[in-house]
PDB file of C-alpha atoms in Angstrom:
ATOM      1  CA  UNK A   1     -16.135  13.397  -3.485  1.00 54.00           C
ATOM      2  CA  UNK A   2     -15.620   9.761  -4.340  1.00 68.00           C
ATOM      3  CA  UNK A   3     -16.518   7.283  -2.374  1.00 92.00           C
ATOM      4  CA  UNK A   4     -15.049   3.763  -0.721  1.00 94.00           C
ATOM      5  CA  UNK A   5     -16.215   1.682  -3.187  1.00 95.00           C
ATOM      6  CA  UNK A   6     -15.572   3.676  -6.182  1.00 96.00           C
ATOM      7  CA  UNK A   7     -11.773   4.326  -5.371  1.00 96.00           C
ATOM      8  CA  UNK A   8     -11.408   0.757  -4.568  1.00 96.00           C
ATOM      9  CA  UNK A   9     -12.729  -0.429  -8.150  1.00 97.00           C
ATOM     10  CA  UNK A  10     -10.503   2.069  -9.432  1.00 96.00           C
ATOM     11  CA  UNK A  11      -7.530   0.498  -7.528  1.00 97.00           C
ATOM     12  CA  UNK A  12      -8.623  -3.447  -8.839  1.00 97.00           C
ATOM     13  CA  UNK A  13      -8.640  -1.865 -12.510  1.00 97.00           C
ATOM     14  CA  UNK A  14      -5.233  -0.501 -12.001  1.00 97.00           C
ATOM     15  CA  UNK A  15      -3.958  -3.677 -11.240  1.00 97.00           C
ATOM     16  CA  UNK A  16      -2.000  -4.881  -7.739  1.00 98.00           C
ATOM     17  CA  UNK A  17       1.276  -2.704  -7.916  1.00 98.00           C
ATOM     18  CA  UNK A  18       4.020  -1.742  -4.904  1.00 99.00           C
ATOM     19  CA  UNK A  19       6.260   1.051  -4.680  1.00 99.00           C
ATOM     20  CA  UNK A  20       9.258   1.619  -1.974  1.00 99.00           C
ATOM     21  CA  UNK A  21      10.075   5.070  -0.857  1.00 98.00           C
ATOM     22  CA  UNK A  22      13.411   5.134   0.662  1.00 97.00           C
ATOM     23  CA  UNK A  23      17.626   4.773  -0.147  1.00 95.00           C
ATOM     24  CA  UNK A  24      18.051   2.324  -2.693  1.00 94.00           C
ATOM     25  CA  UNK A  25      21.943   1.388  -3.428  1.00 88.00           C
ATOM     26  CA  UNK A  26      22.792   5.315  -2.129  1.00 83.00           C
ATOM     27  CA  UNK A  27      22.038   7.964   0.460  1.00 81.00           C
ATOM     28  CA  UNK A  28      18.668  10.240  -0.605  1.00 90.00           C
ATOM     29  CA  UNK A  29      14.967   9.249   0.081  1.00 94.00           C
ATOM     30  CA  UNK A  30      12.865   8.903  -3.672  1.00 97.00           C
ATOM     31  CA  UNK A  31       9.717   6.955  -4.677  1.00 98.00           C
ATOM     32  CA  UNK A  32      11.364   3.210  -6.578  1.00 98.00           C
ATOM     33  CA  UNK A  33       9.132   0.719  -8.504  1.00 98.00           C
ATOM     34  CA  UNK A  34      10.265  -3.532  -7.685  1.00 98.00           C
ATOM     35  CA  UNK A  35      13.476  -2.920 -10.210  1.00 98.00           C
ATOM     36  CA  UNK A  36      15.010  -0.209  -8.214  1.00 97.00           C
ATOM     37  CA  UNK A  37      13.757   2.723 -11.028  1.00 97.00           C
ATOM     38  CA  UNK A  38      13.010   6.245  -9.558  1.00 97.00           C
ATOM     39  CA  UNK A  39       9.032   7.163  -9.782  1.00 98.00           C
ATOM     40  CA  UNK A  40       9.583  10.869 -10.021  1.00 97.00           C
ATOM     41  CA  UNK A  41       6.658  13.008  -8.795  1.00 96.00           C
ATOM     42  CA  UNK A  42       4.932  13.527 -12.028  1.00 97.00           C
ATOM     43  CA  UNK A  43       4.450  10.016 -12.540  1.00 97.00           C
ATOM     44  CA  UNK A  44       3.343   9.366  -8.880  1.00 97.00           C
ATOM     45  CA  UNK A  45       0.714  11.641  -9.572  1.00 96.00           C
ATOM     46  CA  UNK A  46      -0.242  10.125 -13.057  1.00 96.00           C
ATOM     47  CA  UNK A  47      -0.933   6.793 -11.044  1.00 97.00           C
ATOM     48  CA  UNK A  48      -2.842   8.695  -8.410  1.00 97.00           C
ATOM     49  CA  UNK A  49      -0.787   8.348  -5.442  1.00 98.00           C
ATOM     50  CA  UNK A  50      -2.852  10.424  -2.989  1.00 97.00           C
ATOM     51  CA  UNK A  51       0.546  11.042  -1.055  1.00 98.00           C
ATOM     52  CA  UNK A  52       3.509  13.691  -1.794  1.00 97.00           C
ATOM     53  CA  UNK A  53       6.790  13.391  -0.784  1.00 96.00           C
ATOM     54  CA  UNK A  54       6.400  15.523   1.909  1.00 95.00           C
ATOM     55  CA  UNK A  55       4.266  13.174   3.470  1.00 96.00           C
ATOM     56  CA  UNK A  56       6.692  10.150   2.436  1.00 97.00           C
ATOM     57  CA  UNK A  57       9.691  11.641   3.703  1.00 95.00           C
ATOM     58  CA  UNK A  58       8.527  11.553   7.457  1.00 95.00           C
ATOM     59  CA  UNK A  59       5.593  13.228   6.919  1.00 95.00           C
ATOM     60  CA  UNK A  60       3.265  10.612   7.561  1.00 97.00           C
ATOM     61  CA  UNK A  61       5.428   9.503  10.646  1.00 96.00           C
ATOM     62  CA  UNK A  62       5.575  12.997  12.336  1.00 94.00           C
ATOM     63  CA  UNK A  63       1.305  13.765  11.853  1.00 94.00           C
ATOM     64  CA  UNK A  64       0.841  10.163  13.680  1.00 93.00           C
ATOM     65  CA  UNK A  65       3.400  11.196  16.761  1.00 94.00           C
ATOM     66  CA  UNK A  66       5.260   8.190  15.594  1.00 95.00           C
ATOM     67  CA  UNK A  67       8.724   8.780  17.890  1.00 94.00           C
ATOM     68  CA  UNK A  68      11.749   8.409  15.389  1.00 95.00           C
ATOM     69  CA  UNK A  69      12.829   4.872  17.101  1.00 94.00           C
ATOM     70  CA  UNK A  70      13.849   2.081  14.521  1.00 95.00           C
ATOM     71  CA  UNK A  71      12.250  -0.941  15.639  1.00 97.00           C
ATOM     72  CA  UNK A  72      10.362  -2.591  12.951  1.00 97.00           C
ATOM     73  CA  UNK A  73       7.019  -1.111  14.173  1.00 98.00           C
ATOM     74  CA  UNK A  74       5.364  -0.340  10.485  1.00 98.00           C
ATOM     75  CA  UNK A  75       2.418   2.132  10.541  1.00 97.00           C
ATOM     76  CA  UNK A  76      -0.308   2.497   7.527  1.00 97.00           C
ATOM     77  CA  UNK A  77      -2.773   4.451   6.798  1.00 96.00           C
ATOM     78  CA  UNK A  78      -4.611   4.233   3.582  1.00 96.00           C
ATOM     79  CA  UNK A  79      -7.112   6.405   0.406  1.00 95.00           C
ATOM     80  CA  UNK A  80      -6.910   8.173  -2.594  1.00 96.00           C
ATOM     81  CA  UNK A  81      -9.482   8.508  -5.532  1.00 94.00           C
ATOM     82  CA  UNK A  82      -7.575   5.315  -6.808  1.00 96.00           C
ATOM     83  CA  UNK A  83      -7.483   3.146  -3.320  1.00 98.00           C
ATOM     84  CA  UNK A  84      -3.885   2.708  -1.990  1.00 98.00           C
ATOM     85  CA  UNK A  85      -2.298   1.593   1.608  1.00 98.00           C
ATOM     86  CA  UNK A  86       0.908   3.501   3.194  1.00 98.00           C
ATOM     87  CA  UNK A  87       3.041   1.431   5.264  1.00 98.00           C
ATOM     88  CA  UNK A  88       5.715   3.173   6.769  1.00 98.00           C
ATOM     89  CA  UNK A  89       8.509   3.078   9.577  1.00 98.00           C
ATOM     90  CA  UNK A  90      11.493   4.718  10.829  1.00 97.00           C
ATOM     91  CA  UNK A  91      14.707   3.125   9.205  1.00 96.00           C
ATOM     92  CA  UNK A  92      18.145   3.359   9.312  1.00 93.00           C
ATOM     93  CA  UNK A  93      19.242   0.389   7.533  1.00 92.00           C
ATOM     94  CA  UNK A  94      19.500   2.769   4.005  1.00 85.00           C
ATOM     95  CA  UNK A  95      20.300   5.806   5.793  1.00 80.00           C
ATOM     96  CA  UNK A  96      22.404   6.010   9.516  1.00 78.00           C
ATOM     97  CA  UNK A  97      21.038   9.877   9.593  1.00 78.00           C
ATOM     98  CA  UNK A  98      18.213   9.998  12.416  1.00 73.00           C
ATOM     99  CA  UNK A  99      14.395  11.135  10.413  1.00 80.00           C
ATOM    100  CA  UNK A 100      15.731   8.479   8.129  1.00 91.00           C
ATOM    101  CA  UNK A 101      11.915   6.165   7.283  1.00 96.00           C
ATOM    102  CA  UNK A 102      11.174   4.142   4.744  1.00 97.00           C
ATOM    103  CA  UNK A 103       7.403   3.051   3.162  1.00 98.00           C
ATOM    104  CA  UNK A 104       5.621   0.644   1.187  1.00 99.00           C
ATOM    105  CA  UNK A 105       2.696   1.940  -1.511  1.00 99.00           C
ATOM    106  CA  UNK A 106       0.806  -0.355  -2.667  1.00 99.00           C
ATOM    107  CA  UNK A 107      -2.439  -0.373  -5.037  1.00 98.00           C
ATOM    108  CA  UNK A 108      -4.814  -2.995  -6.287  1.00 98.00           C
ATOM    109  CA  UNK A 109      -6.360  -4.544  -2.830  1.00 98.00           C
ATOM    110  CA  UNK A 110      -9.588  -3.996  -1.229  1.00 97.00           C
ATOM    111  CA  UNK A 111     -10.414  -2.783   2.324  1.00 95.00           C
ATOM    112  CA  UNK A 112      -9.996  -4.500   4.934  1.00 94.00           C
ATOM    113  CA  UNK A 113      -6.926  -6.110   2.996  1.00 97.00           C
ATOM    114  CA  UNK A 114      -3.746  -4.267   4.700  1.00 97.00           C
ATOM    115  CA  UNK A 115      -2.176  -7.448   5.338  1.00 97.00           C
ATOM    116  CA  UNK A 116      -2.308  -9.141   2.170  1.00 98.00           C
ATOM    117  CA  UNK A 117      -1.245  -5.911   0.732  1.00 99.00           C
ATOM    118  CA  UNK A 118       1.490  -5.419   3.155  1.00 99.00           C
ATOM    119  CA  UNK A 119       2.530  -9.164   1.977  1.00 99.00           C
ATOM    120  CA  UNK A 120       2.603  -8.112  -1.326  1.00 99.00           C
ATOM    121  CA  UNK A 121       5.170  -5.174  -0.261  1.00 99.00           C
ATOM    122  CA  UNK A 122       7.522  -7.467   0.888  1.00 99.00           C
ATOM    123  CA  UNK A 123       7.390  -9.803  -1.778  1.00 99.00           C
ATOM    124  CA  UNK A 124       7.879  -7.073  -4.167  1.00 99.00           C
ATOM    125  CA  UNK A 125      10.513  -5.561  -2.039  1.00 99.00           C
ATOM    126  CA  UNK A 126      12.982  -8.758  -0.719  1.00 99.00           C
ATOM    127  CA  UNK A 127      15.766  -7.103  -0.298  1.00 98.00           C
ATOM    128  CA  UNK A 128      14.529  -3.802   1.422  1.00 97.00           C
ATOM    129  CA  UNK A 129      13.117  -6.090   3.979  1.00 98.00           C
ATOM    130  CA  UNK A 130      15.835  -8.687   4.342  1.00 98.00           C
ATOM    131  CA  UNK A 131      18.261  -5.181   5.011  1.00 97.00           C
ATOM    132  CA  UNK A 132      15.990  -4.351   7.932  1.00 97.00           C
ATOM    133  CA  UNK A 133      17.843  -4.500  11.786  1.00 94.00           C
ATOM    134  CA  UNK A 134      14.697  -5.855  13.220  1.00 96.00           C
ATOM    135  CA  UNK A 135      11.803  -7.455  11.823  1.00 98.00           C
ATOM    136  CA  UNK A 136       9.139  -5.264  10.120  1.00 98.00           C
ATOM    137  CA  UNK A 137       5.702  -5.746  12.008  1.00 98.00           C
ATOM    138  CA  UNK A 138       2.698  -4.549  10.954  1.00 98.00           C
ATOM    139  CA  UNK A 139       0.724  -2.476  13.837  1.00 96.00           C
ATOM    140  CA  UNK A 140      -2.945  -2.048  14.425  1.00 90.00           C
ATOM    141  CA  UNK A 141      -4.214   0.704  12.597  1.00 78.00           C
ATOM    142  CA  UNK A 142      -5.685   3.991  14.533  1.00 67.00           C
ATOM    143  CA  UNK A 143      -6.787   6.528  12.650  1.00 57.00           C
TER     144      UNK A 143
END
């Protein structure tokens, strides 16, 4: 088992990146990188993204009783043996069908640093967050 510290270096080696999971130009819920490319599975994996697409695709919603309610409220949770934060809400500004969520992943910040990497999500992202109906709000995290 690795611990904090270790999977945090990790993440500062890898360098600061952001991913979006979520529609992008069409209905259906994949993994993009900032220029709207799909990150298929297989290469998720190769950059250590300690979540599947299970867990992207509601997943992480649904295990925190998150009720499916579109209201900007953005949830995170974070790990990995290379550090990463999930930040993730219910959305239907993509996606009109209810379950429809969307999430920021983001690598290459420390911990406690969810805000600055949450920043970094939505500067990497502009135009996923300037689609949103209400404005995305980062909660407190419990576990």
């Amino acid at each position: 088992m690795m611990d904090l510290e270790t999977a945090i270096r990790r993440s500062h080696e890898a360098g600061k990146s952001a991913l979006y999971w979520g529609c992008w130009g069409a209905p259906g819920h994949y993994l993009h990188d900032p220029q709207g490319r799909t990150v298929w599975e297989r290469e998720a994996s190769a950059i250590q993204l300690p979540w599947k697409p299970s867990h992207m695709d509601g997943g992480l919603l649904k295990n925190g009783k998150r009720a499916d309610d579109p209201d900007g409220r953005v949830w995170w949770t974070c790990g990995g043996l290379t550090f990463w934060y999930a930040f993730y809400w219910w959305d239907r500004s993509g996606d009109k069908r209810g379950a429809s969520n969307s999430g920021f992943y983001v690598r290459g910040f420390g911990w406690p640093e969810a805000e600055q990497a949450f920043a970094f999500a939505c500067k990497s992202f502009p135009q996923i967050v300037a689609r949103q109906k209400f404005p995305l709000t980062l909660q407190e995290h419990r576990p």
